[in-house]
Tab-separated table of C-alpha atoms in Angstrom:
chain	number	residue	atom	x	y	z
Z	1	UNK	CA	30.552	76.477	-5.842
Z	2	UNK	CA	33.399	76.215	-8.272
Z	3	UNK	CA	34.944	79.654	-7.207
Z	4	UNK	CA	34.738	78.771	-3.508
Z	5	UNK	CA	37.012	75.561	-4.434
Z	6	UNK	CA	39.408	77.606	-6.452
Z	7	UNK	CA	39.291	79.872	-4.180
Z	8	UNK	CA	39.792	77.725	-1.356
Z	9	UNK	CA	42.478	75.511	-3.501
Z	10	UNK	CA	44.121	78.736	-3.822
Z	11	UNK	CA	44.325	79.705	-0.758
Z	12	UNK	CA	46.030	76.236	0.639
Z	13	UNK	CA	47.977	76.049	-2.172
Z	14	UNK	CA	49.580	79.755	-0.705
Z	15	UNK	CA	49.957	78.626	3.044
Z	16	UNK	CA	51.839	75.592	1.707
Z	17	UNK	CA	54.405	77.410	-0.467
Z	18	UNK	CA	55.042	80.507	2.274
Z	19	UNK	CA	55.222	77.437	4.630
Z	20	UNK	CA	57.676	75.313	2.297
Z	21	UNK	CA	59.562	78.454	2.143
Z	22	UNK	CA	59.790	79.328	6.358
Z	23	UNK	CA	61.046	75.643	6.511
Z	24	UNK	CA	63.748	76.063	3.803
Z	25	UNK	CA	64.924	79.189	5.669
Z	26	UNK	CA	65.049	77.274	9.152
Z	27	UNK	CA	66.863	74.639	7.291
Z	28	UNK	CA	69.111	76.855	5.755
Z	29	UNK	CA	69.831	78.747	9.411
Z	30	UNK	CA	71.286	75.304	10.456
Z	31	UNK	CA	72.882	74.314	7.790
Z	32	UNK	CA	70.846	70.907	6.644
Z	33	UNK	CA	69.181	69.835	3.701
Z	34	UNK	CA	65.453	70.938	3.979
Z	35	UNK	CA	63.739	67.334	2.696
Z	36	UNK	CA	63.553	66.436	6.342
Z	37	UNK	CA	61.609	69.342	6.720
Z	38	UNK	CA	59.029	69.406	4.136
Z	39	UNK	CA	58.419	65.450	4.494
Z	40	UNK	CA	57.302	66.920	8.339
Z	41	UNK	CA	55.276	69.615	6.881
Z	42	UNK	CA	53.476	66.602	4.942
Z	43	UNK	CA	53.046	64.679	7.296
Z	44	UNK	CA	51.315	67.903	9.272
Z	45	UNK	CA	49.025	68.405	6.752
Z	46	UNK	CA	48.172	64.699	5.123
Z	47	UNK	CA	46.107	62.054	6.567
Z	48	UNK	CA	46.119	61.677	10.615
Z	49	UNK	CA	47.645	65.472	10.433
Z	50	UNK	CA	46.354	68.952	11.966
Z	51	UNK	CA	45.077	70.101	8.598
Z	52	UNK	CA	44.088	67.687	5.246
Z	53	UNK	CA	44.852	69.895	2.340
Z	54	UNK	CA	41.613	68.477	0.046
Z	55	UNK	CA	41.267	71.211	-2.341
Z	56	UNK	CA	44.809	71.682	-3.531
Z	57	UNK	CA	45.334	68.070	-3.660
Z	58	UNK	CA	44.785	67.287	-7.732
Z	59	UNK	CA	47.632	69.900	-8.297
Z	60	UNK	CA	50.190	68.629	-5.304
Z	61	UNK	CA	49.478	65.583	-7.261
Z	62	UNK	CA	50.578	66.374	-10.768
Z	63	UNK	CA	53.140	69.100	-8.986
Z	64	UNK	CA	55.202	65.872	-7.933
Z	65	UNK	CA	54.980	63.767	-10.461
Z	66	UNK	CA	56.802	67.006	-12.287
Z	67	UNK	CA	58.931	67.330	-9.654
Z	68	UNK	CA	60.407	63.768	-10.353
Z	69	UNK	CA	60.696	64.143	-13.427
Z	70	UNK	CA	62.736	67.524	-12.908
Z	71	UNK	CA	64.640	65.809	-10.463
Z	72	UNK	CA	66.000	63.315	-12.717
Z	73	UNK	CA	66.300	65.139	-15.741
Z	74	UNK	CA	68.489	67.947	-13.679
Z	75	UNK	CA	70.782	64.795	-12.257
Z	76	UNK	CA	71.096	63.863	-16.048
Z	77	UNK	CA	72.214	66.991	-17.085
Z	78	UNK	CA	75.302	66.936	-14.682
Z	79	UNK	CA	76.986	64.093	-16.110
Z	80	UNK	CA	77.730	63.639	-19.670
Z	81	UNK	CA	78.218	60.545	-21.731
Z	82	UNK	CA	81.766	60.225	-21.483
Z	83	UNK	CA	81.796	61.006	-17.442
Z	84	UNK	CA	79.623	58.317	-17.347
Z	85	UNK	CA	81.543	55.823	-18.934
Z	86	UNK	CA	84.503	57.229	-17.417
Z	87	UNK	CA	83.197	56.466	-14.002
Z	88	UNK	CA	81.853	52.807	-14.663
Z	89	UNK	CA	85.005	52.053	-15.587
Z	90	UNK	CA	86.965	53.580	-12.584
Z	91	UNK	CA	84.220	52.826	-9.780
Z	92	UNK	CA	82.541	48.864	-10.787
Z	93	UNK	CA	84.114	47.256	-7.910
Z	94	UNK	CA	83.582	50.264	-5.205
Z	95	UNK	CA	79.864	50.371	-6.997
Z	96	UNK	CA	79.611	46.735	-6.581
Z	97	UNK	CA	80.298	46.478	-3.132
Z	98	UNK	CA	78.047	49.876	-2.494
Z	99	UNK	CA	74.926	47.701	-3.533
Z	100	UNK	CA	75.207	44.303	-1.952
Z	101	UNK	CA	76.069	46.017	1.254
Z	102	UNK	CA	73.645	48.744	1.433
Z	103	UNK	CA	70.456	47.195	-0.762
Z	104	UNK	CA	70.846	43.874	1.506
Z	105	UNK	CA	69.747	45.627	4.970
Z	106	UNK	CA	66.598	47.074	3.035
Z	107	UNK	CA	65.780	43.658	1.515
Z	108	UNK	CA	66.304	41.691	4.478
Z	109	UNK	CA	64.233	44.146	6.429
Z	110	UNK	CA	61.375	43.985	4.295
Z	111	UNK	CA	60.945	40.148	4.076
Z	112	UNK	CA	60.929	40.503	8.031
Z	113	UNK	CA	58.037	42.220	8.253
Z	114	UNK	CA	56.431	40.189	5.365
Z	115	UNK	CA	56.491	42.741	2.393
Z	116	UNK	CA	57.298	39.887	0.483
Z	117	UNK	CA	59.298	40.457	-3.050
Z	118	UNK	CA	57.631	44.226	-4.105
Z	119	UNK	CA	58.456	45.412	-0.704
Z	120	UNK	CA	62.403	43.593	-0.955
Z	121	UNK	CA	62.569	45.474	-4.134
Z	122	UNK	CA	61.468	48.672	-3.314
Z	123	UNK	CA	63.227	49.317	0.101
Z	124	UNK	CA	66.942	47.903	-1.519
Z	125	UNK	CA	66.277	50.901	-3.428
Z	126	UNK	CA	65.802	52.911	-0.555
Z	127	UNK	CA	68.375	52.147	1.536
Z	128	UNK	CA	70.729	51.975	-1.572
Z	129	UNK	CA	71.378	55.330	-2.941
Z	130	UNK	CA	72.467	57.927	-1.295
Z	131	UNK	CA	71.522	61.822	-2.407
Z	132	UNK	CA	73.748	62.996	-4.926
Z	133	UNK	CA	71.956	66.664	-4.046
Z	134	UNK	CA	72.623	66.370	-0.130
Z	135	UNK	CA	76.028	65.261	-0.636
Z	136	UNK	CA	77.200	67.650	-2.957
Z	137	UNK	CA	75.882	70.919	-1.376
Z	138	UNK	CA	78.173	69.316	2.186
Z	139	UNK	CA	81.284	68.808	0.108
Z	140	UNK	CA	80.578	72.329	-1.019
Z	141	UNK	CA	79.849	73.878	2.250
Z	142	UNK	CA	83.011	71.793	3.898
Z	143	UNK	CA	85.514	73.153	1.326
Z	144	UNK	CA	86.302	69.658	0.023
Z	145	UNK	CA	85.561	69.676	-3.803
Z	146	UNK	CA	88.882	69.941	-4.787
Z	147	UNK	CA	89.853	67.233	-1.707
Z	148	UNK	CA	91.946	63.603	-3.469
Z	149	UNK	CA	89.349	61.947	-1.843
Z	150	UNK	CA	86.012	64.163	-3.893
Z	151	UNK	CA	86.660	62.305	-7.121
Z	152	UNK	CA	86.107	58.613	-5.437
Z	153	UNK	CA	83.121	59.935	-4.256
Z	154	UNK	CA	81.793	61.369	-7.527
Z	155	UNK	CA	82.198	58.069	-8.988
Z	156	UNK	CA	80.262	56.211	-6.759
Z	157	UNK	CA	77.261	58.711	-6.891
Z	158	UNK	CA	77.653	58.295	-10.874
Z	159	UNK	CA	77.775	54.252	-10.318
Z	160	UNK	CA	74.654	54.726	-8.432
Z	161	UNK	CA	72.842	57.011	-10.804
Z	162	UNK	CA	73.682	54.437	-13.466
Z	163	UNK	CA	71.918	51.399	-11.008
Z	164	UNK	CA	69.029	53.530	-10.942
Z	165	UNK	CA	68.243	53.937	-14.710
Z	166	UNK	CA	68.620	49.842	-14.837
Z	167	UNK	CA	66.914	49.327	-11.097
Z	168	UNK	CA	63.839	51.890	-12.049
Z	169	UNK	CA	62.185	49.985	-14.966
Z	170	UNK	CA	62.453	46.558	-13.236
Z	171	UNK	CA	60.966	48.144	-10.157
Z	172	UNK	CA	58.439	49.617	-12.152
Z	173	UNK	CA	57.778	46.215	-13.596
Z	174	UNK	CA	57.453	44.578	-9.874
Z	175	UNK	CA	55.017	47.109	-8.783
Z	176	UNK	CA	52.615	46.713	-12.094
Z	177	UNK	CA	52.675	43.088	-10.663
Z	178	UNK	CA	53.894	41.889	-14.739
Z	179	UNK	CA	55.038	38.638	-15.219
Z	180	UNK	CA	58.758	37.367	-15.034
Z	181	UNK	CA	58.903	37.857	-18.607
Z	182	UNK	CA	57.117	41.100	-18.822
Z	183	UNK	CA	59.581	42.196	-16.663
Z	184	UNK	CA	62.638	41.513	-18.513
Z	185	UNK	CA	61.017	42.801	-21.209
Z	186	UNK	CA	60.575	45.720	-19.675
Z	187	UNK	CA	64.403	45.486	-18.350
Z	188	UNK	CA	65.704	44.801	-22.008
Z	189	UNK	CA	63.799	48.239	-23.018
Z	190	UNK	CA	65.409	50.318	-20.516
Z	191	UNK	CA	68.986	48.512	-20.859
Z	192	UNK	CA	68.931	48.947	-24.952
Z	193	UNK	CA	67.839	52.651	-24.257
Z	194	UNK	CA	70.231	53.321	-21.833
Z	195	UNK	CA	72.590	52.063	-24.544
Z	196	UNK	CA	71.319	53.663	-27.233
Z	197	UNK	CA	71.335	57.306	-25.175
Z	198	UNK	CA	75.107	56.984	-24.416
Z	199	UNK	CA	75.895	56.052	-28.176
Z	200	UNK	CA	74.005	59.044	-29.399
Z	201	UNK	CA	75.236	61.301	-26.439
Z	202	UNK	CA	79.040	60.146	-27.497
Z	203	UNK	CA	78.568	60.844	-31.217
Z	204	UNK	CA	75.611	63.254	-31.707
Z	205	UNK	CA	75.195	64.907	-28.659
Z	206	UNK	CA	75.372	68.249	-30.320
Z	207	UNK	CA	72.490	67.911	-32.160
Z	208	UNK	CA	70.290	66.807	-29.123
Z	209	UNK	CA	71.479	70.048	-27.746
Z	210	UNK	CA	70.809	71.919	-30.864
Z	211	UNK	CA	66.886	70.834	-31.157
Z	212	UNK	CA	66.258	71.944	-27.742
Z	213	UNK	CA	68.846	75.104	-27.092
Z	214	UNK	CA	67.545	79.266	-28.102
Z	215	UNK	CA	68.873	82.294	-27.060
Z	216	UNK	CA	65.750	83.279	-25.746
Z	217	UNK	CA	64.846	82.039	-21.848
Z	218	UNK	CA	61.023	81.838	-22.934
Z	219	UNK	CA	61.637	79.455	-26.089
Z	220	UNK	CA	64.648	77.576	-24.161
Z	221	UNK	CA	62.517	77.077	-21.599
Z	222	UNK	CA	59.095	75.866	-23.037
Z	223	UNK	CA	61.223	73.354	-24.913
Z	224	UNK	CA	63.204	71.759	-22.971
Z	225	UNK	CA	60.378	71.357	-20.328
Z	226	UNK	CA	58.610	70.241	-23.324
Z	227	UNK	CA	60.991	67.621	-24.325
Z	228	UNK	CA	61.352	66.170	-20.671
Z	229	UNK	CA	57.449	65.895	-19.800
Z	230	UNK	CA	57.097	63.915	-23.339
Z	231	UNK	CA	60.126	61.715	-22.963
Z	232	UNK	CA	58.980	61.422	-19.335
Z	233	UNK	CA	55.453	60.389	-20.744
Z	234	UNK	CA	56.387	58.143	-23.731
Z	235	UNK	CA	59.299	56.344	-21.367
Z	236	UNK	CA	56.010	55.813	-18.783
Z	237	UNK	CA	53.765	54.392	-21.384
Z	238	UNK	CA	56.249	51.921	-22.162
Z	239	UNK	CA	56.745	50.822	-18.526
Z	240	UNK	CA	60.002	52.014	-18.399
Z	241	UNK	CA	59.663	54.940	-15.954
Z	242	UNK	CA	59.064	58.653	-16.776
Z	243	UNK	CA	62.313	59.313	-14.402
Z	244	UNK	CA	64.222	56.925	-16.761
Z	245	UNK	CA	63.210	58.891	-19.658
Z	246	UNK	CA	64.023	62.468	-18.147
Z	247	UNK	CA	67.419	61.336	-16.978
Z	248	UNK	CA	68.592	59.926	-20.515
Z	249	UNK	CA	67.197	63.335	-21.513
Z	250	UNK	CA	69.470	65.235	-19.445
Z	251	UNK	CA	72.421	62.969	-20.322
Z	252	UNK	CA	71.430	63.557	-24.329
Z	253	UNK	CA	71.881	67.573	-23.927
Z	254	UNK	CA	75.548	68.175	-23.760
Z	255	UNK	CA	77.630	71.069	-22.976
Z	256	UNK	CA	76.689	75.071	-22.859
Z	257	UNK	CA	73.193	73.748	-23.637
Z	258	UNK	CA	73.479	71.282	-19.952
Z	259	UNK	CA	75.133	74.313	-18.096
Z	260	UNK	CA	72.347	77.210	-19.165
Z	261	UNK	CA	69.549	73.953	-19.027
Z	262	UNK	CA	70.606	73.534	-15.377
Z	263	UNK	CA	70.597	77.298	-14.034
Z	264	UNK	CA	67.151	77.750	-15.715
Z	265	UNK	CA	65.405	74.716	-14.600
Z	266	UNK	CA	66.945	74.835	-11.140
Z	267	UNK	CA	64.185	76.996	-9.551
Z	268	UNK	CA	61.819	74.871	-10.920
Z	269	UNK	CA	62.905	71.481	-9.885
Z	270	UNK	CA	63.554	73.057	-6.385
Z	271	UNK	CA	59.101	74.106	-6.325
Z	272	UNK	CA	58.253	70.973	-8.050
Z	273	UNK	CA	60.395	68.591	-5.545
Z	274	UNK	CA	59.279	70.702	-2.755
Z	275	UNK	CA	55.742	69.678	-4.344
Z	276	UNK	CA	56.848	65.725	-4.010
Z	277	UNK	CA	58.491	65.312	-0.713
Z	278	UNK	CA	55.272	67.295	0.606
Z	279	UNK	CA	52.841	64.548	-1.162
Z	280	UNK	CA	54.791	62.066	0.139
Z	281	UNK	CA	54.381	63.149	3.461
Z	282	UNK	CA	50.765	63.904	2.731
Z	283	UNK	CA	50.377	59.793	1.981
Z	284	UNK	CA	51.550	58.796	5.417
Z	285	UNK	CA	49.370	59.216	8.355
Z	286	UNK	CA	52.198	59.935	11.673
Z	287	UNK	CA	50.489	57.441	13.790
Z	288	UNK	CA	51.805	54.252	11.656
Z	289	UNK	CA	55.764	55.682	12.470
Z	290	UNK	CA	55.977	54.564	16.025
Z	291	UNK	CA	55.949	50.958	15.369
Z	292	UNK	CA	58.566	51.327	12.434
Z	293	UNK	CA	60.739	53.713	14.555
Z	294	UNK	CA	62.814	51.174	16.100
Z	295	UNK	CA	63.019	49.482	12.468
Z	296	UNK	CA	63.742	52.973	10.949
Z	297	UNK	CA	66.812	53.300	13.902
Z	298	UNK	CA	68.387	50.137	13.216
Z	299	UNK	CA	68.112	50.712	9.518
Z	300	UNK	CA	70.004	54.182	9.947
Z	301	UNK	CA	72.772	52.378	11.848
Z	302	UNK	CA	73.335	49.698	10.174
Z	303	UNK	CA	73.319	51.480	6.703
Z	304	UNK	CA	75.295	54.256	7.805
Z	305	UNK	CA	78.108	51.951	9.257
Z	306	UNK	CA	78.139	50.027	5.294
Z	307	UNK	CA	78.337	53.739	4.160
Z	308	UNK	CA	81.060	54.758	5.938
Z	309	UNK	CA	83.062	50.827	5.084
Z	310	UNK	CA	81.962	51.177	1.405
Z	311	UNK	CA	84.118	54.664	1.201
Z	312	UNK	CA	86.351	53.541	3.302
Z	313	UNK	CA	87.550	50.917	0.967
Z	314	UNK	CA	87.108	52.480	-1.894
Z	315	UNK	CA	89.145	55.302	-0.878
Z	316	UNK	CA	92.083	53.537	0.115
Z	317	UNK	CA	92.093	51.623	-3.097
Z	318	UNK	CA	92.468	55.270	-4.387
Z	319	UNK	CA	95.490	56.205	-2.054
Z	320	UNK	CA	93.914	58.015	0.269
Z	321	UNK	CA	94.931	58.639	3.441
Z	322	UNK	CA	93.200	57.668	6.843
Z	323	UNK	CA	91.351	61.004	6.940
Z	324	UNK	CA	90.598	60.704	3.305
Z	325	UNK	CA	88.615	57.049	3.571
Z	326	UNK	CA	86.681	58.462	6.707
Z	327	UNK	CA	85.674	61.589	4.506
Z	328	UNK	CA	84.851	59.383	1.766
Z	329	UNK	CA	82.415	57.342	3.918
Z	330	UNK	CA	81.302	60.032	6.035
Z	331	UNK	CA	80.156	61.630	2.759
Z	332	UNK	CA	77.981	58.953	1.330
Z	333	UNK	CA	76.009	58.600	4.511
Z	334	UNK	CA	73.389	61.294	3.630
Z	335	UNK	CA	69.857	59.788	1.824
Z	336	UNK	CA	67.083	62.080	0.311
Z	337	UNK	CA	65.699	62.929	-3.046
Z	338	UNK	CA	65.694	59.807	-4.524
Z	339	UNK	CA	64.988	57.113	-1.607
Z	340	UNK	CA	61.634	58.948	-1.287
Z	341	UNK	CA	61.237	59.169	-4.964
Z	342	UNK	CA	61.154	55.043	-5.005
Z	343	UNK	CA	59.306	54.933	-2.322
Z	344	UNK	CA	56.487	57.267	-3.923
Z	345	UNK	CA	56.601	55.480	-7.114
Z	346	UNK	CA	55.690	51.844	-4.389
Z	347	UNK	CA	52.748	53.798	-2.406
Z	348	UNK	CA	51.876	55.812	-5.260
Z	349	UNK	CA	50.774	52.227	-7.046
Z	350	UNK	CA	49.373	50.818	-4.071
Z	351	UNK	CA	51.572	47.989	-4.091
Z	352	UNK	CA	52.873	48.384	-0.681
Z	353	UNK	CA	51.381	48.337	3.093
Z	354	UNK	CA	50.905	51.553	5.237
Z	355	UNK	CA	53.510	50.642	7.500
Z	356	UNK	CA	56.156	50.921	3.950
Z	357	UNK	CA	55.981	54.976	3.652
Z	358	UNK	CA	56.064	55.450	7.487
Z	359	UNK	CA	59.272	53.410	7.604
Z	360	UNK	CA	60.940	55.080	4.196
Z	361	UNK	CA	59.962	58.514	5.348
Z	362	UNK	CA	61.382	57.757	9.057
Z	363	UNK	CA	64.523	56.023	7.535
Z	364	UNK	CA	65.299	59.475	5.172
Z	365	UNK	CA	64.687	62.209	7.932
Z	366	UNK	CA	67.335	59.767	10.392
Z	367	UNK	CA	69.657	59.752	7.352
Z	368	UNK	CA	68.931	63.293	5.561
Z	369	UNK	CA	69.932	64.927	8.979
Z	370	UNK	CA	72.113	61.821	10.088
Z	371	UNK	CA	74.882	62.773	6.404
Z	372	UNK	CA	75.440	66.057	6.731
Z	373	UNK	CA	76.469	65.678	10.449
Z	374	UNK	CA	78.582	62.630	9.904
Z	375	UNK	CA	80.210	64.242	7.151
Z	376	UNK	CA	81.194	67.346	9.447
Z	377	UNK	CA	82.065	64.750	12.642
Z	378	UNK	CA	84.153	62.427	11.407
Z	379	UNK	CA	87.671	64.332	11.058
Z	380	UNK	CA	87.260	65.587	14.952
Z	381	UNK	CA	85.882	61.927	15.865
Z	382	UNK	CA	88.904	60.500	14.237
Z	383	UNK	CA	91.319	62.970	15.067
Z	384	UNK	CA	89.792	62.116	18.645
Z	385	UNK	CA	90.515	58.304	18.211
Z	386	UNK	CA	94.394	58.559	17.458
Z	387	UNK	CA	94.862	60.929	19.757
Z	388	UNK	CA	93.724	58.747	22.689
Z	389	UNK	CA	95.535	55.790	20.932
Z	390	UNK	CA	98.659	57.292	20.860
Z	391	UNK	CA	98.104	57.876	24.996
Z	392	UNK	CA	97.976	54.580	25.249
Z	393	UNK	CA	100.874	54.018	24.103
């Protein structure tokens, strides 16, 4: 009986990682990020679906609680202590303005439909931060990196990374359903290890990099996967989130060590992710999106119009042109990785209704497809704009 499960569990587990990989090829025909596409193939295959995928489900399980922690840990490893300080200090008030105006929709939203406070919390996260993944690969694939413009955008994406490793622990706290002075508790943790990380990152980085670095892939490897699952696991034991941990991990490792860390760990956090958007699919049944779609819309437009202002402004504080703030804003737009990964952290604890992960998964494939589009648009669409004004004239 126990080989016809493996067997079995073997055998989904195949279909869904040759079918992960057709999607990522369709996706990468058209030139869009391919989390809209495995959060369908979820959905196909979870609860309500075509197919229910019961045998492989312990490992999709654990798969995306890796992938998470991958995901973070890989987003640490691009900045280092310095860039980070750097950028709080050049982006506060364009960060600032970023999170009232695109947190607010979410939490209004939510106490609309009477998710009460855990629900506020979690979809301001949601409808916050935009993918640092999805935006990067269109500034890439536009030819804009080395645009005036890129740098203002880096620093919000930084800004917002930083948010996250202060926003995580206290949503962590909400959804454990801990008292108000649990919670800061919790917050204080995460705040004086955030601190501490940056001090040691600044002054000792070296040696972080050291403890975890070898010449050999194997060794690297083993390590520094090692390091990140029991950071990841000591940070979650504390309440203060295993993606807190793995990101203050990834900030800790510092130079050649970050650049080789990356290229090695990139094909795994690329499976494992895979692994999460899927599960997060899996946990909402298609038939509870229709009544959330028209929420889901007017979340996409509305958030995608504060987008667009937020780089706007903080653009043309930078001296960009007109072109240069629509860019900017244009660029922000896109949402992924890390919307869904707050919303799995909600559903994963039960602490939300059904209706929450049909209207976060809705709200990410509108804006997932809706960023990289924008981003494209906006120069003709402009160009379009003066062109007709200047007719009228």
């Amino acid at each position: 009986m126990v080989a016809h499960e493996t067997a079995l569990a073997l055998i989904q587990l195949g279909a869904v990682f040759f079918g992960l990989g057709l999607l990522g090829r369709v996706a990468e025909r058209v030139g869009m990020s391919p989390i809209p596409l495995y959060l369908i193939g979820g959905l196909v295959f979870g609860q309500g679906g075509l197919v229910q995928l019961r045998y492989a489900d312990g490992f999709i399980h654990l798969a995306s609680e890796i992938g998470v922690v991958l995901l973070l840990l890989l987003l640490g490893l691009e900045y280092s202590a310095s860039e980070l300080v750097t950028g709080m200090r050049k982006s506060w008030a364009a960060g600032v303005l970023d999170l009232v105006l695109n947190a607010t929709p979410g939490v209004l939203v939510a106490l609309w439909l009477g998710w009460g406070v855990t629900g506020a919390v979690t979809m301001a996260g949601v409808t916050y931060i935009s993918s640092s993944g999805i935006v990067a690969k269109v500034l890439g694939d536009l030819g804009r990196l080395g645009n005036r413009e890129t740098p203002t955008i880096l620093s919000i994406l930084v800004f917002e990374d930083l948010v996250m490793a202060a926003y995580l622990p206290v949503l962590t706290a909400v959804l454990a359903g801990v008292g108000f002075l649990a919670g800061l508790q919790t917050l204080g943790i995460a705040l004086a290890a955030v601190t501490i990380v940056l001090v040691v990152a600044l002054r000792y980085g070296r040696f972080v990099s050291m403890i975890v670095d070898s010449d050999v892939r194997e060794i690297f490897l083993l390590k520094l996967l090692g390091a990140a699952l029991l950071v990841a696991g000591v940070a979650s034991s504390l309440q203060v989130s295993a993606a807190v941990g793995a990101f203050l991990l990834g900030i800790a490792i510092s130079d050649t060590t970050a650049h080789n860390a990356t290229k090695l760990l990139e094909p795994l956090r690329d499976l494992f992710a895979a692994m999460f958007f899927v599960l997060f699919g899996l946990s909402t049944d298609p038939r509870s999106i229709p009544p959330v779609l028209g929420w889901a819309i007017a979340l996409a437009v509305i958030t995608t119009l504060t987008k667009m202002a937020t780089g706007w402004w903080a653009a043309r504080r930078a001296g960009a042109s007109r072109y240069g703030r629509a860019r900017t804003g244009a660029a922000l737009v896109a949402h992924g990785e890390f919307s869904i990964v707050i919303a799995g952290l909600a559903v994963s604890a039960g602490a939300v209704p059904a209706e929450f992960a049909a209207l976060a998964t809705t709200y990410v494939l509108l804006m997932a497809v809706l960023g990289p589009i924008a981003a494209r648009v906006v120069e003709p669409v402009l160009g379009m704009l003066n062109r007709r004004r200047l007719v009228s004239r």
